[in-house]
Amino acid sequence: MIKGVAAAAGALATLGGGSASAQSKQIKLAFCSQLLCVVPYEVARAGGHFAKEELNVELVYTRGGNAAMQALVGSAVDYAATSLDVALQAYVRGADIRRFATTGRLPLFAVATAPDNAQEIKRIEDLAGKTIGVSALGNADHALMLFLLKRANVDPTTVQFATLGPNLLEALRQGQVDAGLVQEPALTLVEKAGGRVLVNAMDTKDAEQFLGGPYEFMGVAVRAGEIEARRAEMEKLARALRTALQSLQSMSPEELVKALPPALTTGANLDEMRQVLARYRGSLYPTTVAIDLNASARVAESLKTAGLIPPDANTSGLFDTSIAGAG
């Protein structure tokens, strides 16, 4: 399954778009290639929700949210769907962007130990002095780990971070790191190998315990200077994504997998993929695209706590609630 998902992770790889009329202007929407990130967007494409709004959407897969945000700021795409921490850090650094819709309400990560360390490391506090695998410094998984360490009163300077890219499964399974931030289906595979799950941020109960509640994650941003010219288009995009979010909650796991492009499913363990989607869709995906400002503030505070944005940073200007409203 990992092999199939990883095959989609091109630098800027197009896997498909909505089939609106031939005269419709094509718009490009970029996001990371992680399985659980893409589901609402691919359901919107496959279910014809973009087309019903007369949108011709080209979905552009990138190597992580930072690459998607860079594509937006550099005008290579029209919209970028990223984790909120990526948008916040870009905004604080001066990117003139606005986030106007959300498609995810929990981080797509879990903290798990290497199988050989499962008996030694039983809680976040036990990670002091250990090596933790993350995709890259400053990415969503690194930010989340720093926040969790601070909340557990663990000095982050006592931890060594190993940057292993998005597919750190084998390094974790082989014990090259003591613990790591993994997504699905890597989490399922690590558990089967004997690893211990310390925090599963994709689970509502763990999110309440370790994060303090909903933690705004995936959402769509646009260049601020283009909002007025694109307002009608943005409203259509928000409606299409809202319909997709609502419909994916009632689709069967088989239908959800079929909505994904072949590049994401070829060579994958489809049974595991169906199980993952059935397990997490209720907790990860909202049924509205309205921005949860309280959950967004929680993310901003976590980045301040982790030292990734200044403690006095004012991030309220990032959000434009005139398109989809606020939760």
XYZ file of C-alpha atoms in Angstrom:
327
model
C 0.000 0.000 0.000
C 2.877 2.364 0.865
C 4.398 1.614 -2.533
C 1.207 2.596 -4.322
C 0.770 5.825 -2.377
C 4.414 6.813 -2.728
C 4.219 6.464 -6.494
C 1.999 9.533 -6.577
C 4.512 11.802 -4.893
C 5.900 13.616 -7.909
C 7.283 17.118 -7.632
C 4.251 18.483 -9.483
C 2.255 15.524 -10.740
C -1.233 15.930 -12.186
C -3.549 12.984 -11.595
C -6.815 14.363 -12.888
C -9.416 17.086 -12.774
C -13.102 17.812 -12.912
C -14.617 17.413 -16.369
C -16.600 20.619 -16.745
C -17.419 22.108 -20.111
C -14.642 22.466 -22.647
C -14.970 26.259 -22.352
C -14.430 26.254 -18.572
C -11.228 27.872 -17.431
C -8.965 25.292 -15.847
C -7.876 26.026 -12.286
C -4.977 24.291 -10.568
C -5.235 23.125 -6.976
C -2.079 21.716 -5.358
C -1.739 19.579 -2.243
C 0.492 16.947 -0.686
C 0.261 13.382 -1.919
C -0.560 11.760 1.438
C -3.510 9.365 1.211
C -5.791 10.862 3.854
C -5.166 14.442 2.635
C -6.452 13.777 -0.847
C -9.728 11.982 -0.151
C -12.130 14.998 -0.105
C -10.566 16.411 -3.268
C -10.623 13.148 -5.190
C -14.204 12.478 -4.058
C -15.117 15.940 -5.341
C -13.485 15.091 -8.669
C -14.740 11.529 -9.063
C -18.214 12.354 -7.776
C -18.614 15.158 -10.273
C -18.978 17.804 -7.565
C -16.467 20.134 -9.226
C -18.182 19.640 -12.578
C -21.621 20.363 -11.104
C -20.281 23.758 -10.076
C -18.948 24.218 -13.619
C -15.375 24.047 -12.376
C -12.546 22.468 -14.352
C -10.148 21.587 -11.530
C -6.712 20.143 -12.150
C -5.463 18.391 -9.009
C -1.711 18.795 -8.630
C 0.163 16.433 -6.313
C 3.314 17.795 -4.634
C 5.943 16.481 -2.245
C 4.393 17.809 0.929
C 2.412 20.839 1.983
C 5.394 23.184 1.864
C 5.858 22.429 -1.832
C 2.162 23.073 -2.458
C 2.389 26.404 -0.630
C 5.506 27.372 -2.579
C 3.636 26.619 -5.795
C 0.819 28.951 -4.701
C 3.098 31.796 -3.612
C 5.090 31.403 -6.814
C 1.889 31.563 -8.932
C 2.413 28.064 -10.342
C -1.088 27.082 -9.154
C -4.313 28.925 -8.311
C -5.002 27.325 -4.923
C -3.072 25.262 -2.355
C -4.559 22.818 0.112
C -2.149 22.364 3.017
C -2.070 21.734 6.709
C -2.780 24.897 8.668
C 0.681 25.003 10.219
C 2.197 25.347 6.740
C -0.144 28.244 5.917
C 0.508 29.924 9.266
C 4.273 29.767 8.900
C 4.081 31.083 5.323
C 1.783 33.914 6.394
C 4.023 34.932 9.291
C 6.987 34.991 6.902
C 5.118 37.471 4.720
C 3.218 35.383 2.182
C 0.152 37.357 1.076
C -2.305 34.473 1.255
C -5.738 33.831 2.736
C -7.220 30.558 3.922
C -10.935 30.338 3.130
C -12.076 26.715 3.508
C -11.213 23.669 5.572
C -11.307 19.959 4.723
C -9.707 18.403 7.803
C -10.054 18.813 11.549
C -7.295 16.612 12.994
C -3.603 16.066 12.181
C -2.895 13.053 9.976
C -0.120 11.771 12.247
C 0.539 9.372 15.064
C 3.596 9.005 17.290
C 4.745 5.382 17.334
C 7.809 3.571 18.632
C 10.084 1.205 16.812
C 9.019 -2.387 17.580
C 12.156 -3.088 19.638
C 11.497 -0.039 21.834
C 7.838 -0.719 22.587
C 8.527 -1.925 26.136
C 10.988 0.854 26.951
C 9.030 3.800 25.545
C 5.465 3.855 26.823
C 4.578 7.557 26.870
C 5.703 10.873 25.410
C 7.800 11.605 28.525
C 9.953 8.574 27.721
C 11.182 10.202 24.496
C 13.675 12.411 26.329
C 17.126 11.523 25.034
C 15.719 9.551 22.097
C 15.848 9.954 18.321
C 12.552 10.735 16.590
C 11.973 10.430 12.866
C 10.113 13.238 11.057
C 9.669 14.082 7.392
C 11.540 17.396 7.635
C 12.222 20.129 10.180
C 9.433 22.702 10.131
C 6.908 20.334 8.563
C 3.567 19.534 10.189
C 4.863 16.374 11.883
C 7.864 18.185 13.388
C 5.641 21.015 14.654
C 3.200 18.554 16.192
C 5.988 16.620 17.920
C 7.496 19.764 19.414
C 4.077 20.728 20.743
C 3.518 17.295 22.273
C 6.942 17.360 23.926
C 6.296 20.793 25.419
C 2.894 19.709 26.736
C 4.561 16.683 28.345
C 7.215 18.937 29.924
C 9.979 17.349 27.875
C 12.747 19.727 26.831
C 12.887 19.459 23.004
C 16.641 20.027 23.102
C 17.009 16.618 24.742
C 15.532 14.981 21.634
C 17.352 14.381 18.369
C 15.248 14.682 15.216
C 16.118 12.584 12.177
C 14.730 13.948 8.905
C 13.747 10.971 6.791
C 11.291 12.301 4.205
C 7.619 11.322 3.979
C 8.188 7.547 3.919
C 10.009 6.793 7.155
C 8.253 3.489 7.752
C 11.229 1.201 7.116
C 13.612 3.281 9.218
C 11.139 3.007 12.111
C 10.431 -0.694 11.669
C 14.163 -1.458 11.512
C 14.881 0.562 14.641
C 17.038 3.194 12.949
C 15.088 5.715 15.048
C 13.493 5.179 18.444
C 10.134 6.622 17.451
C 8.589 8.429 14.529
C 5.668 10.465 13.267
C 3.772 8.211 10.883
C 0.627 8.474 8.827
C -1.649 5.783 7.505
C -1.137 3.121 6.283
C 2.322 3.224 7.921
C 0.733 3.337 11.384
C -1.156 0.104 10.777
C 2.016 -1.599 9.550
C 4.091 -0.398 12.509
C 1.455 -1.654 14.942
C 1.430 -5.048 13.243
C 5.214 -5.182 13.567
C 4.960 -4.599 17.320
C 5.423 -0.839 17.632
C 3.619 1.038 20.384
C 1.318 3.959 19.556
C 1.985 6.795 21.997
C -0.410 9.340 20.496
C -2.785 8.913 17.587
C -3.774 12.454 16.638
C -6.188 11.027 14.049
C -8.328 9.697 16.892
C -10.822 12.088 18.504
C -10.173 10.819 22.042
C -6.392 11.222 21.720
C -6.854 14.650 20.149
C -8.868 15.757 23.153
C -6.321 14.342 25.600
C -3.075 15.432 23.970
C -4.030 18.423 21.807
C -6.893 19.903 23.794
C -9.554 19.348 21.117
C -10.023 19.764 17.355
C -6.854 20.901 15.610
C -7.533 22.543 12.264
C -5.517 20.748 9.604
C -6.150 20.562 5.844
C -7.640 23.594 4.144
C -7.498 25.724 1.006
C -5.625 29.004 0.532
C -5.516 31.557 -2.280
C -3.378 34.602 -3.057
C -4.984 37.527 -1.241
C -4.758 39.902 -4.163
C -6.945 37.644 -6.295
C -9.855 37.134 -3.904
C -12.258 39.674 -5.363
C -11.635 38.523 -8.932
C -12.015 34.887 -7.898
C -14.811 35.230 -5.334
C -17.508 33.459 -7.391
C -15.034 30.706 -8.272
C -13.990 30.326 -4.631
C -17.624 30.015 -3.554
C -18.141 27.259 -6.116
C -14.985 25.480 -4.981
C -16.112 25.657 -1.352
C -19.558 24.276 -2.231
C -18.073 21.397 -4.211
C -15.743 20.446 -1.365
C -18.559 20.718 1.197
C -20.717 18.368 -0.862
C -17.808 15.951 -1.205
C -17.150 16.005 2.548
C -20.790 15.246 3.249
C -21.015 12.474 0.677
C -17.824 10.684 1.712
C -19.319 10.023 5.140
C -22.004 7.810 3.598
C -19.958 6.222 0.819
C -18.847 2.654 1.314
C -15.103 2.049 1.812
C -15.124 0.344 -1.584
C -16.605 3.448 -3.201
C -14.030 5.663 -1.495
C -11.153 3.584 -2.830
C -12.668 3.617 -6.317
C -12.782 7.419 -6.172
C -8.993 7.524 -5.905
C -6.866 7.640 -9.069
C -5.012 4.477 -10.149
C -1.638 6.047 -9.286
C -2.657 5.977 -5.623
C -4.050 2.445 -5.595
C -1.905 0.437 -8.016
C 0.197 -2.022 -6.026
C -1.547 -1.095 -2.781
C -3.191 -3.404 -0.272
C -6.760 -2.362 -1.022
C -8.222 -4.160 1.993
C -5.969 -2.152 4.315
C -6.818 1.029 2.429
C -10.551 0.408 2.840
C -10.077 -0.293 6.556
C -8.088 2.911 7.054
C -10.698 5.053 5.300
C -13.563 3.444 7.221
C -11.732 3.904 10.523
C -10.813 7.559 10.204
C -13.289 9.372 7.983
C -15.625 10.208 10.845
C -12.906 11.787 12.960
C -10.799 13.453 10.270
C -13.291 15.023 7.893
C -15.842 17.688 8.838
C -19.136 17.987 6.998
C -18.680 21.719 6.464
C -15.840 23.763 5.005
C -16.380 26.631 7.472
C -13.153 27.473 9.300
C -13.117 26.507 12.975
C -11.436 29.588 14.446
C -11.004 28.037 17.901
C -9.289 24.969 16.434
C -7.200 27.292 14.258
C -6.112 29.296 17.286
C -5.035 26.032 18.924
C -2.723 25.323 15.991
C -1.264 28.834 16.111
C -0.599 28.484 19.825
C 1.070 25.117 19.249
C 3.438 26.695 16.712
C 4.279 29.454 19.186
C 4.862 26.887 21.902
C 7.102 24.912 19.552
C 9.033 28.057 18.603
C 8.130 27.834 14.926
C 6.446 31.244 14.819
C 7.116 34.235 17.099
C 5.152 34.292 20.367
C 3.691 37.692 19.491
C 2.701 36.753 15.924
C -0.785 37.944 14.931
C -2.217 35.289 12.613
C -5.867 36.382 12.516
C -5.394 38.056 9.132
C -4.724 34.712 7.478
C -8.384 33.710 7.608
C -11.065 34.888 5.200
C -14.431 33.708 6.467
C -16.444 35.615 3.867
C -16.515 32.603 1.521
C -17.463 29.641 3.719
C -18.099 31.214 7.101
C -16.568 30.372 10.473
C -17.317 27.498 12.778
